[in-house]
């Protein structure tokens, strides 16, 4: 096929065609698996700060505590966003054979918005995730909003 005749950007419907949507239980299992990596990442991020505080625990109240929480949130967001942009999969998603497919025009902005949307979904007791159960294409509200698709990939 002539490369010039291929579309230059993928839409959600074109990236969804021929792919099987990932079931909610696989998404949850991947998230739990990634949670282990996130815990390790947060431990390393905290370890980086310890020399600046004399090796003591950081204050749990006040401005420093808020800055520390933002610092940790940055690292969690970077973990998910970078993996989604680089290969469409976090380590947990690789284990459970699922992948995020994004339109070719999507980049880090879409990945960061996907993380923020996922964080909001968790804070709302996962209600936007449950939307995928009722959706015909099994896409969450965040996937619909950003034009992304979470699909199952065949085992090698």
XYZ file of N, CA and C in Angstrom:
468
model
N 0.841 -1.178 0.000
C 0.000 0.000 0.000
C 0.883 1.237 0.000
N 0.486 2.226 -0.708
C 1.223 3.472 -0.814
C 1.128 4.232 0.505
N 2.276 4.578 1.159
C 2.225 5.291 2.424
C 1.502 6.624 2.327
N 1.528 7.250 1.165
C 0.858 8.543 1.018
C -0.655 8.402 1.091
N -1.172 7.215 0.796
C -2.622 7.036 0.826
C -3.140 6.694 2.215
N -2.232 6.442 3.165
C -2.666 6.125 4.516
C -3.016 7.406 5.254
N -4.000 7.335 6.160
C -4.372 8.533 6.898
C -3.230 9.002 7.791
N -3.112 10.305 7.937
C -2.039 10.858 8.754
C -2.432 10.956 10.215
N -3.705 10.970 10.518
C -4.122 10.991 11.910
C -5.188 9.934 12.121
N -5.135 9.360 13.311
C -6.103 8.329 13.651
C -7.194 8.939 14.518
N -8.406 8.567 14.257
C -9.515 8.973 15.108
C -9.809 7.825 16.049
N -10.618 8.085 17.072
C -10.958 7.037 18.027
C -11.621 5.861 17.338
N -12.478 6.134 16.351
C -13.152 5.026 15.676
C -12.177 4.220 14.825
N -11.188 4.882 14.218
C -10.239 4.136 13.390
C -9.258 3.343 14.235
N -8.879 3.848 15.404
C -7.961 3.080 16.236
C -8.703 1.995 16.995
N -10.022 2.127 17.111
C -10.817 1.109 17.794
C -11.150 -0.045 16.856
N -11.157 0.204 15.572
C -11.523 -0.824 14.596
C -10.526 -1.980 14.643
N -11.034 -3.190 14.745
C -10.183 -4.370 14.756
C -9.537 -4.666 16.092
N -9.809 -3.877 17.112
C -9.255 -4.098 18.436
C -10.370 -4.476 19.400
N -10.024 -5.307 20.365
C -10.993 -5.701 21.376
C -10.829 -4.800 22.588
N -11.920 -4.240 23.095
C -11.795 -3.371 24.265
C -11.323 -4.161 25.486
N -10.515 -3.518 26.300
C -10.015 -4.162 27.514
C -11.119 -4.183 28.562
N -11.381 -5.345 29.160
C -12.412 -5.397 30.196
C -11.975 -4.631 31.444
N -12.940 -4.207 32.222
C -12.675 -3.405 33.412
C -11.774 -4.143 34.399
N -11.949 -5.450 34.542
C -11.135 -6.187 35.507
C -9.660 -6.180 35.109
N -9.360 -6.209 33.811
C -7.955 -6.134 33.374
C -7.377 -4.751 33.663
N -8.183 -3.736 33.443
C -7.723 -2.369 33.729
C -7.420 -2.213 35.211
N -8.314 -2.748 36.059
C -8.119 -2.656 37.508
C -6.891 -3.454 37.942
N -6.705 -4.642 37.376
C -5.541 -5.462 37.721
C -4.246 -4.756 37.319
N -4.241 -4.142 36.156
C -3.055 -3.406 35.707
C -2.775 -2.230 36.635
N -3.829 -1.553 37.072
C -3.662 -0.417 37.976
C -3.093 -0.874 39.320
N -3.577 -1.997 39.833
C -3.034 -2.531 41.087
C -1.563 -2.915 40.924
N -1.240 -3.535 39.817
C 0.144 -3.919 39.536
C 1.022 -2.671 39.447
N 0.540 -1.657 38.744
C 1.298 -0.410 38.634
C 1.443 0.273 39.986
N 0.489 0.032 40.869
C 0.576 0.600 42.209
C 1.856 0.204 42.923
N 2.326 -1.017 42.684
C 3.581 -1.460 43.293
C 4.761 -0.643 42.771
N 4.765 -0.378 41.485
C 5.824 0.445 40.897
C 5.736 1.888 41.395
N 4.516 2.378 41.543
C 4.324 3.751 42.010
C 4.820 3.890 43.447
N 4.556 2.894 44.291
C 5.051 2.940 45.671
C 6.574 3.022 45.672
N 7.220 2.199 44.862
C 8.687 2.238 44.777
C 9.172 3.597 44.268
N 8.487 4.134 43.273
C 8.852 5.442 42.725
C 8.719 6.534 43.787
N 7.651 6.488 44.574
C 7.448 7.493 45.615
C 8.498 7.363 46.715
N 8.913 6.149 46.996
C 9.985 5.956 47.976
C 11.288 6.575 47.468
N 11.593 6.372 46.188
C 12.801 6.970 45.612
C 12.705 8.492 45.570
N 11.529 9.003 45.223
C 11.340 10.455 45.175
C 11.524 11.067 46.561
N 11.068 10.368 47.586
C 11.244 10.848 48.956
C 12.705 10.750 49.369
N 13.364 9.685 48.962
C 14.781 9.498 49.277
C 15.624 10.651 48.736
N 15.255 11.158 47.576
C 15.970 12.289 46.982
C 15.890 13.521 47.884
N 14.767 13.692 48.579
C 14.565 14.879 49.411
C 15.194 14.779 50.797
N 15.453 13.586 51.278
C 15.936 13.420 52.651
C 17.218 14.190 52.963
N 18.216 14.233 52.083
C 19.417 15.006 52.417
C 19.140 16.499 52.642
N 18.093 17.015 52.013
C 17.766 18.436 52.171
C 17.046 18.719 53.481
N 16.653 17.664 54.194
C 15.950 17.831 55.461
C 16.717 17.134 56.585
N 18.005 16.955 56.401
C 18.831 16.335 57.431
C 18.488 14.880 57.691
N 17.902 14.205 56.732
C 17.548 12.799 56.898
C 16.293 12.566 57.711
N 15.646 13.636 58.100
C 14.423 13.528 58.904
C 13.194 13.474 58.005
N 12.098 13.009 58.587
C 10.823 12.997 57.860
C 10.397 14.431 57.568
N 9.730 14.612 56.469
C 9.245 15.945 56.103
C 8.047 16.315 56.968
N 7.862 17.615 57.237
C 6.709 18.032 58.044
C 5.395 17.569 57.419
N 4.447 17.217 58.280
C 3.161 16.724 57.803
C 2.092 17.804 57.772
N 2.466 19.021 58.104
C 1.520 20.133 58.064
C 2.212 21.351 57.464
N 1.392 22.279 57.000
C 1.926 23.521 56.486
C 2.275 23.477 55.010
N 2.943 24.532 54.576
C 3.274 24.701 53.165
C 4.196 23.598 52.649
N 5.174 23.206 53.453
C 6.113 22.159 53.024
C 5.361 20.861 52.742
N 4.391 20.530 53.550
C 3.608 19.306 53.335
C 2.847 19.376 52.015
N 2.266 20.535 51.708
C 1.533 20.691 50.440
C 2.476 20.611 49.244
N 3.633 21.234 49.362
C 4.616 21.162 48.281
C 5.101 19.727 48.076
N 5.289 19.015 49.179
C 5.717 17.618 49.105
C 4.651 16.757 48.419
N 3.391 16.969 48.752
C 2.307 16.212 48.111
C 2.263 16.504 46.608
N 2.437 17.763 46.240
C 2.482 18.127 44.823
C 3.667 17.497 44.110
N 4.798 17.455 44.795
C 6.010 16.821 44.262
C 5.763 15.339 43.982
N 5.147 14.652 44.934
C 4.846 13.228 44.742
C 3.830 13.018 43.629
N 2.823 13.869 43.575
C 1.811 13.767 42.521
C 2.444 13.967 41.143
N 3.401 14.880 41.057
C 4.131 15.083 39.804
C 4.785 13.782 39.348
N 5.448 13.073 40.262
C 6.137 11.838 39.894
C 5.168 10.741 39.471
N 4.028 10.653 40.129
C 3.024 9.655 39.729
C 2.506 9.987 38.331
N 2.212 11.261 38.096
C 1.750 11.685 36.774
C 2.795 11.441 35.699
N 4.052 11.696 36.027
C 5.131 11.464 35.064
C 5.255 9.980 34.736
N 5.102 9.132 35.738
C 5.180 7.678 35.519
C 4.159 7.238 34.473
N 2.895 7.558 34.710
C 1.849 7.120 33.789
C 1.957 7.817 32.434
N 2.129 9.120 32.438
C 2.153 9.880 31.186
C 3.294 9.455 30.269
N 4.475 9.287 30.824
C 5.617 8.897 29.992
C 5.441 7.501 29.409
N 4.980 6.566 30.222
C 4.770 5.215 29.690
C 3.697 5.206 28.611
N 2.614 5.960 28.806
C 1.555 6.000 27.794
C 2.069 6.608 26.497
N 2.923 7.618 26.603
C 3.437 8.274 25.388
C 4.490 7.436 24.685
N 5.345 6.789 25.438
C 6.452 6.053 24.835
C 5.978 4.776 24.149
N 5.164 3.981 24.827
C 4.761 2.714 24.221
C 3.288 2.388 24.355
N 2.535 3.288 24.984
C 1.112 3.037 25.164
C 0.801 2.081 26.300
N 1.829 1.660 27.038
C 1.630 0.694 28.110
C 2.512 1.018 29.305
N 1.936 0.884 30.491
C 2.718 0.889 31.714
C 3.165 -0.552 31.951
N 4.079 -0.800 32.880
C 4.456 -2.191 33.166
C 3.256 -3.067 33.548
N 2.323 -2.526 34.317
C 1.128 -3.288 34.675
C 0.275 -3.616 33.464
N 0.188 -2.700 32.542
C -0.584 -2.938 31.319
C 0.086 -4.004 30.455
N 1.413 -4.040 30.449
C 2.119 -5.075 29.680
C 1.802 -6.459 30.233
N 1.819 -6.579 31.553
C 1.543 -7.866 32.183
C 0.129 -8.344 31.865
N -0.828 -7.420 31.851
C -2.228 -7.779 31.621
C -2.631 -7.642 30.157
N -1.679 -7.410 29.279
C -1.894 -7.392 27.823
C -2.965 -6.388 27.396
N -2.811 -5.164 27.886
C -3.686 -4.086 27.426
C -2.821 -2.901 27.028
N -3.378 -2.030 26.217
C -2.627 -0.884 25.707
C -3.571 0.289 25.499
N -3.036 1.498 25.712
C -3.768 2.723 25.397
C -3.395 3.116 23.979
N -4.388 3.237 23.126
C -4.167 3.721 21.767
C -4.648 5.156 21.708
N -3.746 6.030 21.268
C -4.081 7.446 21.176
C -4.025 7.879 19.720
N -4.800 8.895 19.366
C -4.678 9.441 18.012
C -3.233 9.888 17.774
N -2.779 9.822 16.531
C -1.388 10.176 16.242
C -1.089 11.633 16.563
N -2.102 12.464 16.600
C -1.883 13.864 16.940
C -1.722 14.052 18.444
N -2.023 13.006 19.217
C -1.923 13.105 20.673
C -0.466 13.049 21.090
N -0.186 13.668 22.203
C 1.167 13.661 22.720
C 1.134 13.684 24.229
N 2.127 14.334 24.798
C 2.219 14.390 26.250
C 1.026 15.108 26.862
N 0.507 16.096 26.168
C -0.656 16.825 26.684
C -1.827 15.870 26.894
N -2.085 15.015 25.917
C -3.177 14.053 26.031
C -2.908 13.078 27.169
N -1.666 12.632 27.303
C -1.324 11.694 28.373
C -1.491 12.339 29.744
N -1.076 13.590 29.879
C -1.232 14.290 31.157
C -2.713 14.504 31.465
N -3.491 14.895 30.460
C -4.933 15.054 30.673
C -5.583 13.723 31.029
N -5.101 12.648 30.441
C -5.620 11.316 30.770
C -5.314 10.977 32.230
N -4.108 11.317 32.690
C -3.757 11.084 34.091
C -4.640 11.918 35.014
N -4.807 13.195 34.699
C -5.644 14.066 35.532
C -7.080 13.549 35.563
N -7.593 13.130 34.403
C -8.937 12.562 34.354
C -9.044 11.287 35.170
N -8.018 10.449 35.104
C -8.009 9.223 35.899
C -7.953 9.510 37.382
N -7.175 10.517 37.757
C -7.100 10.914 39.159
C -8.456 11.415 39.646
N -9.107 12.230 38.839
C -10.450 12.708 39.194
C -11.432 11.542 39.294
N -11.291 10.561 38.414
C -12.170 9.390 38.451
C -11.998 8.612 39.747
N -10.753 8.463 40.176
C -10.497 7.764 41.434
C -11.120 8.543 42.588
N -10.991 9.860 42.566
C -11.572 10.684 43.627
C -13.094 10.648 43.620
N -13.688 10.346 42.466
C -15.149 10.235 42.347
C -15.602 8.779 42.458
N -14.844 7.968 43.176
C -15.172 6.555 43.410
C -15.232 5.757 42.114
N -14.510 6.174 41.097
C -14.437 5.415 39.853
C -15.652 5.498 38.959
N -16.563 6.413 39.241
C -17.798 6.507 38.449
C -17.510 6.669 36.955
N -16.598 7.550 36.543
C -16.324 7.646 35.098
C -15.760 6.360 34.497
N -15.054 5.538 35.311
C -14.564 4.255 34.812
C -15.712 3.278 34.593
N -16.683 3.311 35.503
C -17.826 2.395 35.392
C -18.653 2.691 34.150
N -18.537 3.892 33.635
C -19.245 4.254 32.403
C -18.865 3.301 31.272
N -17.634 2.804 31.299
C -17.166 1.889 30.249
C -17.982 0.602 30.219
N -18.536 0.201 31.351
C -19.346 -1.014 31.386
C -20.628 -0.849 30.581
N -21.184 0.346 30.580
C -22.444 0.594 29.875
C -22.229 1.065 28.442
N -21.027 1.496 28.132
C -20.736 2.027 26.804
C -20.616 0.897 25.786
N -21.153 1.109 24.600
C -21.116 0.081 23.548
C -19.684 -0.251 23.130
N -18.794 0.746 23.124
C -17.395 0.525 22.735
C -16.495 0.265 23.938
N -17.088 0.176 25.131
C -16.355 -0.073 26.381
C -15.298 0.998 26.650
N -15.648 2.241 26.331
C -14.735 3.361 26.561
C -15.220 4.170 27.749
N -14.293 4.552 28.616
C -14.637 5.377 29.769
C -14.910 6.805 29.306
N -15.410 7.610 30.220
C -15.660 9.017 29.886
C -14.368 9.718 29.478
N -13.284 9.380 30.140
C -11.994 9.996 29.821
C -11.546 9.598 28.417
N -11.732 8.317 28.078
C -11.375 7.857 26.733
C -12.201 8.585 25.678
N -13.470 8.759 25.936
C -14.333 9.473 24.977
C -13.884 10.923 24.833
N -13.591 11.552 25.937
C -13.197 12.959 25.950
C -11.899 13.178 25.174
N -10.937 12.271 25.346
C -9.617 12.455 24.738
C -9.428 11.704 23.425
N -10.393 10.877 23.049
C -10.264 10.119 21.811
C -9.314 8.941 21.921
N -9.112 8.443 23.142
C -8.231 7.300 23.349
C -9.052 6.023 23.482
N -8.377 4.897 23.343
C -9.018 3.588 23.454
C -8.078 2.675 24.234
N -8.620 1.940 25.200
C -7.834 0.935 25.915
C -8.239 -0.420 25.353
N -7.288 -1.099 24.726
C -7.597 -2.361 24.051
C -6.807 -3.518 24.644
N -7.348 -4.682 24.425
C -6.655 -5.917 24.752
C -5.726 -6.229 23.593
N -4.530 -6.676 23.901
C -3.620 -7.073 22.827
C -3.378 -8.572 22.943
N -3.211 -9.252 21.819
C -3.030 -10.703 21.871
C -1.724 -11.080 22.555
N -1.762 -12.212 23.231
C -0.541 -12.720 23.862
C 0.410 -13.190 22.769
N 1.711 -12.965 22.975
C 2.679 -13.382 21.943
C 2.771 -14.893 21.807
